[in-house]
Short mmCIF file of C-alpha atoms in Angstrom, two decimals:
data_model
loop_
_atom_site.label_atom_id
_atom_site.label_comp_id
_atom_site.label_asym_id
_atom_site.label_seq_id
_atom_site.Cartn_x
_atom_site.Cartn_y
_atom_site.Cartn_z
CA UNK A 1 109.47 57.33 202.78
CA UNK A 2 107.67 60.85 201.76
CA UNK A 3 106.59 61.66 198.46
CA UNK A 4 109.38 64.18 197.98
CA UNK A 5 111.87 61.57 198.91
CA UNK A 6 110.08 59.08 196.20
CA UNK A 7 110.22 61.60 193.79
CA UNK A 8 114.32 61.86 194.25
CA UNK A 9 116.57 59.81 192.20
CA UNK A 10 119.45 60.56 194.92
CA UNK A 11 119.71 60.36 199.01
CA UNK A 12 119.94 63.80 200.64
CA UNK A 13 123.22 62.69 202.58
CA UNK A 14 125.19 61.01 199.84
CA UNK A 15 124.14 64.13 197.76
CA UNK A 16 125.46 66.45 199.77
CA UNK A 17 128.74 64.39 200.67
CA UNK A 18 129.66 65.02 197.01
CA UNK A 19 130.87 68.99 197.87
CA UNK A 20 133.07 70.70 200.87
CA UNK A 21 132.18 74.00 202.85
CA UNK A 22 130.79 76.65 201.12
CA UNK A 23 129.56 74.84 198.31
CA UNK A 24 127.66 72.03 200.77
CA UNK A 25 126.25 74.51 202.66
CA UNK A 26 124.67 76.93 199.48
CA UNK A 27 123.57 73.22 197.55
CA UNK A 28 121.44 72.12 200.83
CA UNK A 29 120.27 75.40 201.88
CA UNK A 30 118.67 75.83 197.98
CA UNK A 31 117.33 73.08 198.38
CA UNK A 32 115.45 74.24 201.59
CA UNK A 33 114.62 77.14 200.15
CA UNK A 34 112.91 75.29 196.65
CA UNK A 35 110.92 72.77 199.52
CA UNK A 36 110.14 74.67 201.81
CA UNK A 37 107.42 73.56 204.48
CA UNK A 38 108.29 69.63 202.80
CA UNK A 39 110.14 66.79 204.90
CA UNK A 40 112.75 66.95 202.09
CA UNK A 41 113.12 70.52 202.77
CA UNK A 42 113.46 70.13 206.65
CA UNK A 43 116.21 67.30 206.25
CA UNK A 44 118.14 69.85 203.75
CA UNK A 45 117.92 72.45 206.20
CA UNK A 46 118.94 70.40 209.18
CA UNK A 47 122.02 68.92 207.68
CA UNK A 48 122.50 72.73 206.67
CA UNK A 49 122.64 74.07 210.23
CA UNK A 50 124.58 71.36 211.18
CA UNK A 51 127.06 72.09 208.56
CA UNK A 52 127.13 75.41 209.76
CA UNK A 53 127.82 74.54 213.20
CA UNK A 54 131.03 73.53 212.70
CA UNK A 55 132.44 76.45 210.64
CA UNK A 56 133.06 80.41 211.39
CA UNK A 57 130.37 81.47 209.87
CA UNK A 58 127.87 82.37 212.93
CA UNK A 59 126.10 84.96 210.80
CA UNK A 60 124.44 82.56 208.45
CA UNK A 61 124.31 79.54 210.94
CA UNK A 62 121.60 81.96 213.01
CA UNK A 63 120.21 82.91 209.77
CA UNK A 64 119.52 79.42 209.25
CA UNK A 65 119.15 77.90 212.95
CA UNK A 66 115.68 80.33 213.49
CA UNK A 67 114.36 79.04 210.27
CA UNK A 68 114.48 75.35 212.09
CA UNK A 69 112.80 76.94 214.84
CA UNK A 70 115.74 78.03 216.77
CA UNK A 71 115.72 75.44 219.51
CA UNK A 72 119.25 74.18 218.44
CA UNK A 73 121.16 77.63 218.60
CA UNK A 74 124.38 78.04 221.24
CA UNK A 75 124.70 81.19 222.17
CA UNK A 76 127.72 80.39 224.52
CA UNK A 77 129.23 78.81 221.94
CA UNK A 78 128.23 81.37 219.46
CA UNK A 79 129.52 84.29 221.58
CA UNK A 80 132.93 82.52 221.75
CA UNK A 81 133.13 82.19 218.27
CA UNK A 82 132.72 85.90 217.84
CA UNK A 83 135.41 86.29 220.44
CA UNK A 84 138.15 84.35 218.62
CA UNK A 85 137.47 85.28 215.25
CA UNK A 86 137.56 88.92 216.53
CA UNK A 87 140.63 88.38 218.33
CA UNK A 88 142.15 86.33 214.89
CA UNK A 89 141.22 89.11 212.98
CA UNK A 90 143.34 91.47 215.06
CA UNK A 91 146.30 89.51 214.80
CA UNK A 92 145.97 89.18 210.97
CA UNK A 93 145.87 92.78 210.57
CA UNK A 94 148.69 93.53 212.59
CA UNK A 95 151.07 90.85 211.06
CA UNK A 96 150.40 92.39 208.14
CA UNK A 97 150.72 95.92 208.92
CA UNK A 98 154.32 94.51 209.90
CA UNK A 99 155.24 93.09 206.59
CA UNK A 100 154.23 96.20 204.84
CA UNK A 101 156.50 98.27 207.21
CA UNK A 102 159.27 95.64 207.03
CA UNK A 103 158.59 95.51 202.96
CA UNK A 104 158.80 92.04 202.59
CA UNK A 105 157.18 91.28 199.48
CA UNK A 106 156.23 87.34 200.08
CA UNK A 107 154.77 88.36 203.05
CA UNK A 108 152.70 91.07 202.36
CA UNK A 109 151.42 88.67 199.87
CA UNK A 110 150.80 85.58 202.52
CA UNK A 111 149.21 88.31 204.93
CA UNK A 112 146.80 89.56 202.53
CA UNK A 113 145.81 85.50 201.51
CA UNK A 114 145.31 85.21 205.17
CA UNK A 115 143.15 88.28 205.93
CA UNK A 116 141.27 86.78 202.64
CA UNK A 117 140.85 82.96 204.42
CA UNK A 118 139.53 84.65 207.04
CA UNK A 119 137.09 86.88 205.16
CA UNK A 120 136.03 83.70 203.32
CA UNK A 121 135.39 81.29 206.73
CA UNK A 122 133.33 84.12 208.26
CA UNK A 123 131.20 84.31 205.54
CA UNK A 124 132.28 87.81 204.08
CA UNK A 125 132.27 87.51 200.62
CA UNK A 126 133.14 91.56 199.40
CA UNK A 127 135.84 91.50 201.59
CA UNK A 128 137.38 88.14 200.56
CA UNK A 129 137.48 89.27 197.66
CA UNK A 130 139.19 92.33 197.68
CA UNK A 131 141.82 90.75 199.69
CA UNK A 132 142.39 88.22 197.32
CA UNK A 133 142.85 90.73 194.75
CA UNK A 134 145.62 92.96 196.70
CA UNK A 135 147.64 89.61 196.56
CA UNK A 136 148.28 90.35 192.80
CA UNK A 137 150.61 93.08 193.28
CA UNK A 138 153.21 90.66 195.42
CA UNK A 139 152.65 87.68 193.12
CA UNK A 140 156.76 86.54 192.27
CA UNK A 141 156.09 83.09 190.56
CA UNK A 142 153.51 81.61 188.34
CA UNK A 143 152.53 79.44 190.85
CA UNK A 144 151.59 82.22 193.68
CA UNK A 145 149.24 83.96 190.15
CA UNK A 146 147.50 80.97 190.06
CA UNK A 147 146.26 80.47 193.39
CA UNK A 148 145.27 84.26 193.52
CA UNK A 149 143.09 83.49 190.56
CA UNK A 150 141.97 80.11 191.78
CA UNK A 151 141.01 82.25 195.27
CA UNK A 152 139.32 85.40 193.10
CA UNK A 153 137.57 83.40 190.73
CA UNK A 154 135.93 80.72 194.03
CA UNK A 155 134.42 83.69 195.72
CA UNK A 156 133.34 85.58 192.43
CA UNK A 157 131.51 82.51 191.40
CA UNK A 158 129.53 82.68 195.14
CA UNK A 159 129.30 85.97 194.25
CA UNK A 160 127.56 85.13 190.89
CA UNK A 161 130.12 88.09 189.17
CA UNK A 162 131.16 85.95 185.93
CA UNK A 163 132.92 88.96 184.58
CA UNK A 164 135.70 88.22 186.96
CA UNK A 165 135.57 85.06 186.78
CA UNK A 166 135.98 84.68 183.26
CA UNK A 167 139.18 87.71 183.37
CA UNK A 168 140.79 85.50 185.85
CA UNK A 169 140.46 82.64 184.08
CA UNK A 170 142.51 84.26 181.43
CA UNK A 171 145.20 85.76 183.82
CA UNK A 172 145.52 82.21 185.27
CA UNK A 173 145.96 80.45 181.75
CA UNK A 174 148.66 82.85 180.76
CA UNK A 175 150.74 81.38 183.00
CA UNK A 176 153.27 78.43 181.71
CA UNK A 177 152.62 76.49 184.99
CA UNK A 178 148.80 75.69 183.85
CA UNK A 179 150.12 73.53 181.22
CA UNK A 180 151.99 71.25 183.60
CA UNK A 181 148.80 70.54 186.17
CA UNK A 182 145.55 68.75 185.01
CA UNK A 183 144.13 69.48 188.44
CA UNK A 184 144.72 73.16 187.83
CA UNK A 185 143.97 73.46 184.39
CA UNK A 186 140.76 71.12 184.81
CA UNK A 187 139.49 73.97 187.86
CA UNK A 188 139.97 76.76 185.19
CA UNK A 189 137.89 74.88 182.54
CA UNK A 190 134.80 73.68 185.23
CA UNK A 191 134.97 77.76 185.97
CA UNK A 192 134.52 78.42 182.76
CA UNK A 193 132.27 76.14 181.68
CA UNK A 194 130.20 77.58 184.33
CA UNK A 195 130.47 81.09 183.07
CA UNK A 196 129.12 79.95 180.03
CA UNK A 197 126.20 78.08 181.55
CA UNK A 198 125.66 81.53 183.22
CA UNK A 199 125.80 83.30 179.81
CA UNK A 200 123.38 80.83 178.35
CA UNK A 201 126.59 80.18 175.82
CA UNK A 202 125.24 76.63 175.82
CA UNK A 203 127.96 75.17 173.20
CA UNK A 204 130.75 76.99 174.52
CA UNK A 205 130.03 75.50 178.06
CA UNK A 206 129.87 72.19 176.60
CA UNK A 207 132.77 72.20 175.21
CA UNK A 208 134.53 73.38 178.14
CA UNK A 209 133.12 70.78 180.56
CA UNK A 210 133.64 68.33 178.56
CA UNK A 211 137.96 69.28 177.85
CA UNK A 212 137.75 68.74 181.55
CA UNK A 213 140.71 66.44 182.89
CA UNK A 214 139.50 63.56 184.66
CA UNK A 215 142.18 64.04 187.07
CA UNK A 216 140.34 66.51 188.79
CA UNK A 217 137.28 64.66 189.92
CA UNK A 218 137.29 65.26 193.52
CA UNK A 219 139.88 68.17 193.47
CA UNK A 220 137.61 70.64 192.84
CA UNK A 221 134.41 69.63 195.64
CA UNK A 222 134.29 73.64 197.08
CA UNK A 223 132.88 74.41 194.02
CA UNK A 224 131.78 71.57 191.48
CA UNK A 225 131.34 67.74 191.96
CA UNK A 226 132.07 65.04 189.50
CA UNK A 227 128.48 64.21 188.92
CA UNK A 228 128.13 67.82 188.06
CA UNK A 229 130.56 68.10 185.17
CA UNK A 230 128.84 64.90 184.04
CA UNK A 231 125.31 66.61 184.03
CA UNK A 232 126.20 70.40 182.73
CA UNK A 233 127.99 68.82 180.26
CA UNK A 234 126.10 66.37 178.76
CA UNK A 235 122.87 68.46 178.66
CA UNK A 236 124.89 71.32 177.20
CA UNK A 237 126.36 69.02 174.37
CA UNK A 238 122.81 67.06 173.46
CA UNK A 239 121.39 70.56 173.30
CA UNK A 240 123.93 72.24 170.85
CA UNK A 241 126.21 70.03 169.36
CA UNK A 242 125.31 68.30 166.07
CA UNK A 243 125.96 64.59 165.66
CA UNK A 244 129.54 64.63 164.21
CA UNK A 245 130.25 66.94 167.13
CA UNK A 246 128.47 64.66 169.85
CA UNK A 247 130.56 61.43 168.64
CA UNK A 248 134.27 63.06 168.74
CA UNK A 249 133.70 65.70 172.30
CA UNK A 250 131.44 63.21 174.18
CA UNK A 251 130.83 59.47 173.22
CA UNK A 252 134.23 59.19 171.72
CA UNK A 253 135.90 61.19 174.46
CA UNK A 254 137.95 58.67 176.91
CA UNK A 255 138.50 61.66 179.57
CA UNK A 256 134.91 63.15 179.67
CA UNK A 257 133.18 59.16 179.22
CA UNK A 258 135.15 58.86 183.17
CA UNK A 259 132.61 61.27 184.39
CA UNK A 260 129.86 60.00 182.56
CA UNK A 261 130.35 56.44 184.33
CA UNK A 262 130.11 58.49 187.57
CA UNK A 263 126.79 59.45 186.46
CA UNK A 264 125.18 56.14 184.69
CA UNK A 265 121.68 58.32 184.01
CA UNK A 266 123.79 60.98 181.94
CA UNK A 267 125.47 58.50 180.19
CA UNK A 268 122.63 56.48 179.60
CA UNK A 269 121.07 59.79 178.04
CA UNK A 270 123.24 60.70 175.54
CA UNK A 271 124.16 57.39 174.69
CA UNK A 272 120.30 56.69 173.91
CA UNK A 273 119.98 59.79 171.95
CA UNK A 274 122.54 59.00 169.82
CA UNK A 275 121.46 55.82 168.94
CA UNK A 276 118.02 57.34 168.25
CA UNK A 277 116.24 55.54 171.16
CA UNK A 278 114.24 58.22 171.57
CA UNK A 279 111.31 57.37 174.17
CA UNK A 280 114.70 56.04 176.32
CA UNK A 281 115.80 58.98 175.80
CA UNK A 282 112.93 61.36 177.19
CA UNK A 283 112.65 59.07 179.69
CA UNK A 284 115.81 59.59 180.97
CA UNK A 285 115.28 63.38 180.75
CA UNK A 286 112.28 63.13 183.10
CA UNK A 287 114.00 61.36 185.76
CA UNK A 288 116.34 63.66 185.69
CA UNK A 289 114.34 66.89 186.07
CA UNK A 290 113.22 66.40 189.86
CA UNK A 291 117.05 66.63 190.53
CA UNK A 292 117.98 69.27 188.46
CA UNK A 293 115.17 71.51 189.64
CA UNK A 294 117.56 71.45 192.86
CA UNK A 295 120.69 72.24 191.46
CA UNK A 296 121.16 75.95 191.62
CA UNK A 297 123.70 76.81 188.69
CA UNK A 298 121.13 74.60 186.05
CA UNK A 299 117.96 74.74 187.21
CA UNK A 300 117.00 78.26 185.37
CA UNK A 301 118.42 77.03 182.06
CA UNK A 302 115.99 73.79 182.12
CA UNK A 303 113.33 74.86 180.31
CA UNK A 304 115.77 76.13 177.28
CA UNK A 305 117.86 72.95 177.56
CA UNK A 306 115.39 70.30 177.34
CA UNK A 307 113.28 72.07 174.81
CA UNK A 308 116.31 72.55 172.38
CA UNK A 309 116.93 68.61 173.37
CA UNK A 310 113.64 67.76 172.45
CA UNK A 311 113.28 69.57 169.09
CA UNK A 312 116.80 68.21 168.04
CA UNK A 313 115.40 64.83 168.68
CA UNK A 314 112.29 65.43 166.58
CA UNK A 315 114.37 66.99 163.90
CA UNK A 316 116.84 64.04 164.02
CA UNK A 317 113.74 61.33 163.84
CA UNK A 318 112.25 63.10 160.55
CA UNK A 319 115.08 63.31 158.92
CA UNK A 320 115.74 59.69 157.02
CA UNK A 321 112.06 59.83 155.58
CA UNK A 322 110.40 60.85 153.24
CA UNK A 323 106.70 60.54 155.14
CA UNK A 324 106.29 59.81 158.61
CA UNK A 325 103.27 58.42 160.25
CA UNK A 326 102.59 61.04 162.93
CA UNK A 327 100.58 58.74 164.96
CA UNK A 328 103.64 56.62 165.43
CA UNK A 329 106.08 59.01 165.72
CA UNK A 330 103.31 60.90 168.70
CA UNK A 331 103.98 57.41 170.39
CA UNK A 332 108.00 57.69 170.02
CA UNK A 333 108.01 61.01 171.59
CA UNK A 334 105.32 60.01 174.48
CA UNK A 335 102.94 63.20 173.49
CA UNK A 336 99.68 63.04 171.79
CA UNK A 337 99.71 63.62 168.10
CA UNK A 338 97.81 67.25 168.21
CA UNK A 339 100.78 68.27 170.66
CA UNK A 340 103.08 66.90 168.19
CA UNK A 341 101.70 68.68 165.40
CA UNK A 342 101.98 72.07 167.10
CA UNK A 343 105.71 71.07 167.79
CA UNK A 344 106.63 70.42 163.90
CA UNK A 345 104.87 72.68 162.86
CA UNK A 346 107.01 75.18 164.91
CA UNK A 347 110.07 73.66 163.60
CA UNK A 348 108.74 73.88 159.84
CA UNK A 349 108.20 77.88 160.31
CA UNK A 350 111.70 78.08 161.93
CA UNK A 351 113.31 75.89 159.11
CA UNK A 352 114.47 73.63 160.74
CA UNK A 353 112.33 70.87 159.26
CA UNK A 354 111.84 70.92 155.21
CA UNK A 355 108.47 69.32 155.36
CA UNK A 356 104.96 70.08 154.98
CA UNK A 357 101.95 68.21 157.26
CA UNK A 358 99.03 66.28 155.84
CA UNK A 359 96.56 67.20 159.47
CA UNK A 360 93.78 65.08 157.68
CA UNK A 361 95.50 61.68 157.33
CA UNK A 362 98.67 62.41 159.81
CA UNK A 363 101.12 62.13 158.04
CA UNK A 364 104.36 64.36 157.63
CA UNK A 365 105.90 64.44 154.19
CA UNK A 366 109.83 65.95 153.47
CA UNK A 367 110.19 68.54 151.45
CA UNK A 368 113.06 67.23 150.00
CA UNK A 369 115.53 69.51 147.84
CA UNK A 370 115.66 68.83 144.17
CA UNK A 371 119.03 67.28 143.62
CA UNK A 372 118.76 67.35 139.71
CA UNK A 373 117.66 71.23 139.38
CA UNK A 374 120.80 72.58 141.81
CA UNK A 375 123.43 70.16 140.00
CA UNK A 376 122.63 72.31 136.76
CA UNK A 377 122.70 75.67 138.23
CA UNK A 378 125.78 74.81 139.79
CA UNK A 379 127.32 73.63 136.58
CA UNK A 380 125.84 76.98 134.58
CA UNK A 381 127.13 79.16 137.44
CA UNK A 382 130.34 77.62 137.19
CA UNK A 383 129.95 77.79 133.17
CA UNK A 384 129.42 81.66 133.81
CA UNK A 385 132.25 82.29 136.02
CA UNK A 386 134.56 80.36 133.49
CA UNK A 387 133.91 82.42 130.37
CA UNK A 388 133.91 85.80 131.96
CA UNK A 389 137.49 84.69 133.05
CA UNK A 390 138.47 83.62 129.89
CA UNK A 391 137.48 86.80 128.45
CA UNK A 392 139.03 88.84 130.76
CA UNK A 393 142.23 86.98 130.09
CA UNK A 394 141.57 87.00 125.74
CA UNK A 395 141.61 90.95 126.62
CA UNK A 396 144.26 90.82 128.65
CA UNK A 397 146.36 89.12 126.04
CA UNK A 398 145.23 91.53 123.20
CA UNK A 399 146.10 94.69 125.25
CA UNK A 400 149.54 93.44 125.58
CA UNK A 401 150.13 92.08 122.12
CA UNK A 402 149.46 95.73 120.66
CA UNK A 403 151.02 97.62 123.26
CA UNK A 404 147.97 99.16 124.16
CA UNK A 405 148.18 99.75 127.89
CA UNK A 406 150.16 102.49 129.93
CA UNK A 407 153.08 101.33 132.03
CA UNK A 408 154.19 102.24 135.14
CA UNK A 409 155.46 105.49 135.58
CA UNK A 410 154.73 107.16 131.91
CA UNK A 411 153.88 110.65 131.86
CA UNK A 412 150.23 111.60 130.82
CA UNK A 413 151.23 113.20 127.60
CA UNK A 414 152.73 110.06 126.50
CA UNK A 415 149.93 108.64 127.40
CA UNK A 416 147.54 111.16 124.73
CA UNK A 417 150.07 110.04 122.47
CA UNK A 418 149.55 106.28 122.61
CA UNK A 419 145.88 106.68 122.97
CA UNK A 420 145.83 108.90 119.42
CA UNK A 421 147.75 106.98 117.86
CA UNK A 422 145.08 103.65 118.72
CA UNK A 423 142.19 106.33 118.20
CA UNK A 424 141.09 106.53 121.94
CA UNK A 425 138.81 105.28 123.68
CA UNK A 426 136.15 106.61 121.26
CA UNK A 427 135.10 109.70 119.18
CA UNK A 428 134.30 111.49 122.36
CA UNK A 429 137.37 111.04 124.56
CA UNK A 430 140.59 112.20 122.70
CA UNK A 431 142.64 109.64 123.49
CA UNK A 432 144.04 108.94 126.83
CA UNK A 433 145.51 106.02 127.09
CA UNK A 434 143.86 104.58 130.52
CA UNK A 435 142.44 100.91 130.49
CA UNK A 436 138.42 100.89 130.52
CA UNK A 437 136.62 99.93 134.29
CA UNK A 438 135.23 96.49 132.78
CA UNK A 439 137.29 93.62 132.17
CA UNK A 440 135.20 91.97 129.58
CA UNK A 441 135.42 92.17 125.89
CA UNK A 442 131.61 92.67 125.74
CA UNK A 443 131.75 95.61 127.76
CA UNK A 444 133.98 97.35 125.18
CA UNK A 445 132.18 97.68 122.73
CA UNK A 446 131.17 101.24 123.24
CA UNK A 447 134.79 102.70 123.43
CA UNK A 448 135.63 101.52 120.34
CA UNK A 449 138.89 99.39 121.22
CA UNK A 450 138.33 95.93 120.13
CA UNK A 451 137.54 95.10 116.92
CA UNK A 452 136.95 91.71 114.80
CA UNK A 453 140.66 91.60 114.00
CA UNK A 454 141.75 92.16 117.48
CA UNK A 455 139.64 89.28 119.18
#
C-alpha cells in the first residue's frame, strides 16, 4: 500500500461508488487533479477515464485519456460516438420544431427536456441549461415545475451559479406537491444546504442539511451522497451552533442521527464534542482532514470550519472554572502551552473568553461578572422606570381632575380661554391651553402649572 493510500481513511472504489455520472466523474477527477504525479492520483484518474468511457461525453473523456498518457483512447469508437450523438441531436431538434408548429404544449415541453438530456450527457453545460429553462413556459402541473427546477438547479450547481440555484429552490418549494415527497423536498434542502456552504452561511447550511429527510439517502447520488450530508452537516453545526442548538438539530435529531450512523467518524465527532471529550474530539477532526482535502464543495471552507470548531471547544473547556491550569488544558487540546496561550489570548481580545492569563505561573483565571453589583442596578433601573411612570400618571390624573387639558376638536380661542382662566403656562406665554412636551411633574415646574395643592 502507498503512503497516499495509508494516509486515506476510505478505498478509492467504494468512495467513488457512493455518486452516479456527473458527480463520479467531477469527485475522482478532483481528486487527480489535488494528487497529481501520486499513485492515489493515477488510480483516481484511471477509474475517471473509465467512467468516461462509457458515457457521451467524448470531449472530456480525451481531455482526460491524454493526461493518462493516451494509450487507452478509441478513436473508432470515439468517431462513432460523434456520429450518433450528431445524428440524435438532429432528430431532437426536428421533433421539436414539430411540436412548436403543431402547438402542443406538453410536447414542446418534453422536446425541450430532451434537447436538455442531451446537452447534459454530452457534457454541455450552458446549453443544458438554457434548455431546461425554456421548459418553464409549458410547465401545466406542479409536478412537471418541479422537475424543471430539480433539472436547472443539477446543472447550475456543476456550474457553481448558486444564484440560480437558490431562485429555483424557491420556485420549486412554492409548489403544494413538495410537501407530499420527502425525496423531493430532501433534494431541495441538500441544494440548499449547499448554497449556503458556498456562501460561507455556515449555520444556515447546517440547518438545512441537517432538516434533510432520511428518505432520500441514495435518491439524490448525481449530486450528493449520504456520507456527504453526514459530513457538511455535522461540521457546519459543531462550528456554529451553540449547545442547546447542537442537542435538539443534531444529537437529538432521529432523521439526521440516520446519516450520522452512515458515517460512524462524524458521529463519533460531534458526539465527543458534546460530551466535552475534547482530545477525542480533535482527533477525530484530524482523521478526517486527509479526506476532506478531497472533497471539492468543503475543502476551501476547512480552514474556517475547524478553526471556529476548535476555538468553540476551548471556549466551552474554560467555561465551568474559575482558573485553569494551562499546562493541562495544553495537553487536552494536543498543542504546546505557548501555542495555547496565543490561542486564548485571541479569544480574550475578541470577547469571547472573560478571563485574564497569569504567563508566569500558567494559569488562566475567569473574569467572572459580578452577580451582586448588576442585581442592584437592575433593581434601581427598574426603581427609576417605576416612579417616572407613576408621575406621569399623578399628572395625568391632576390634569383631568381640573379640567385642565384641551379636548378634541376645541377651537384655539377656547383654548386662550381655558388657559387664562388657569393662568397659562407661565407669565410669558398668555395662556394657551396646550399640554407641556414632558410628562413628569418635575419638569413643570417652570410653566407654572402644578402647585403644592395640585400634587
Amino acid at each position: 500500500m502507498d503512503a497516499m493510500e495509508e494516509d486515506q481513511p476510505f478505498e478509492l472504489e467504494a468512495y467513488a461508488s457512493n455518486y452516479l455520472g456527473h458527480a463520479k466523474v467531477e469527485r475522482l477527477l478532483f481528486i487527480a487533479d489535488k494528487k497529481l504525479g501520486t499513485a492515489f492520483g493515477d488510480d483516481a484518474l484511471r477509474l475517471a477515464v473509465e467512467e468516461l468511457s462509457q458515457s457521451e461525453n467524448t470531449q472530456k473523456y480525451q481531455e482526460a485519456a491524454t493526461k493518462l498518457g493516451g494509450s487507452s483512447i478509441n478513436r473508432a469508437q470515439l468517431e462513432q460516438k460523434e456520429r450518433k450523438a450528431a445524428q440524435r441531436h438532429d432528430r431532437l431538434e426536428a421533433e421539436l420544431n414539430n411540436y412548436k408548429t403543431n402547438l402542443i404544449k406538453e410536447s414542446i415541453r418534453m422536446g425541450h427536456n430532451d434537447m436538455g438530456d442531451f446537452f447534459y450527457s454530452r457534457g454541455d453545460l450552458q446549453s443544458a441549461f438554457k434548455s431546461y429553462v425554456r421548459t418553464r413556459d409549458y410547465c401545466t402541473s406542479g409536478k412537471h415545475v418541479i422537475q424543471m427546477c430539480l433539472n436547472v438547479i443539477k446543472v447550475s450547481i456543476e456550474l457553481g451559479n448558486y444564484v440560480h440555484v437558490n431562485n429555483y429552490i424557491s420556485k420549486a418549494e412554492q409548489t403544494a406537491e413538495v410537501q407530499k415527497d420527502p425525496v423531493v423536498a430532501g433534494k431541495l434542502r441538500a441544494a440548499g444546504g449547499l448554497a449556503a456552504l458556498q456562501a460561507k452561511k455556515y449555520k444556515l447550511a447546517a440547518r438545512k442539511f441537517t432538516e434533510v429527510p432520511s428518505e432520500m439517502a441514495t435518491q439524490y447520488q448525481d449530486v450528493l451522497s449520504a456520507q456527504d450530508i453526514a459530513v457538511y452537516g455535522g461540521l457546519c453545526a459543531l462550528a456554529s451552533f451553540d449547545r442547546s442548538e447542537l442537542r435538539s438539530h443534531v444529537i437529538n435529531n432521529v432523521t439526521f442521527r440516520d446519516y450520522m450512523e452512515v458515517n460512524p467518524e462524524v458521529r463519533e465527532l460531534v458526539n465527543d464534542f458534546y460530551g466535552s471529550r475534547y482530545a477525542s474530539c480533535l482527533n477525530h477532526l484530524t482523521r478526517l482532514r486527509p479526506m476532506l482535502d478531497l472533497d471539492p464543495y468543503i475543502h476551501a471552507h476547512l480552514n474556517t470550519l475547524y478553526a471556529s470548531i476548535r476555538s468553540k471547544a476551548l471556549v466551552q473547556y474554560t467555561t465551568p472554572f474559575t482558573s485553569v491550569n494551562l499546562p493541562t488544558m495544553a495537553e487536552a487540546f494536543k498543542t504546546d502551552v505557548s501555542g495555547l496561550e496565543k490561542e486564548l489570548a485571541e479569544l480574550i481580545q475578541s470577547n469571547q473568553i472573560q478571563a485574564r492569563i497569569d504567563s508566569h505561573n500558567k494559569v488562566l483565571y475567569a473574569r467572572h461578572a459580578d452577580q451582586r453589583k448588576a442585581t442592584f442596578q437592575t433593581a434601581l433601573c427598574t426603581a427609576e422606570q417605576y416612579l417616572g411612570d407613576t408621575k406621569a400618571l399623578l399628572l395625568r390624573a391632576n390634569l383631568l381632575k381640573h379640567d385642565f387639558a384641551q379636548k378634541q376638536g376645541e377651537g384655539q380661542e377656547q383654548g386662550h380661554g381655558r388657559g387664562g382662566r388657569r393662568g397659562g403656562f407661565g407669565g410669558g406665554h398668555g395662556g394657551g391651553g396646550h399640554m407641556p412636551p414632558h410628562p413628569y411633574l418635575g419638569a413643570l415646574g417652570g410653566y407654572g402649572l402644578i402647585n403644592p395643592d395640585l400634587a
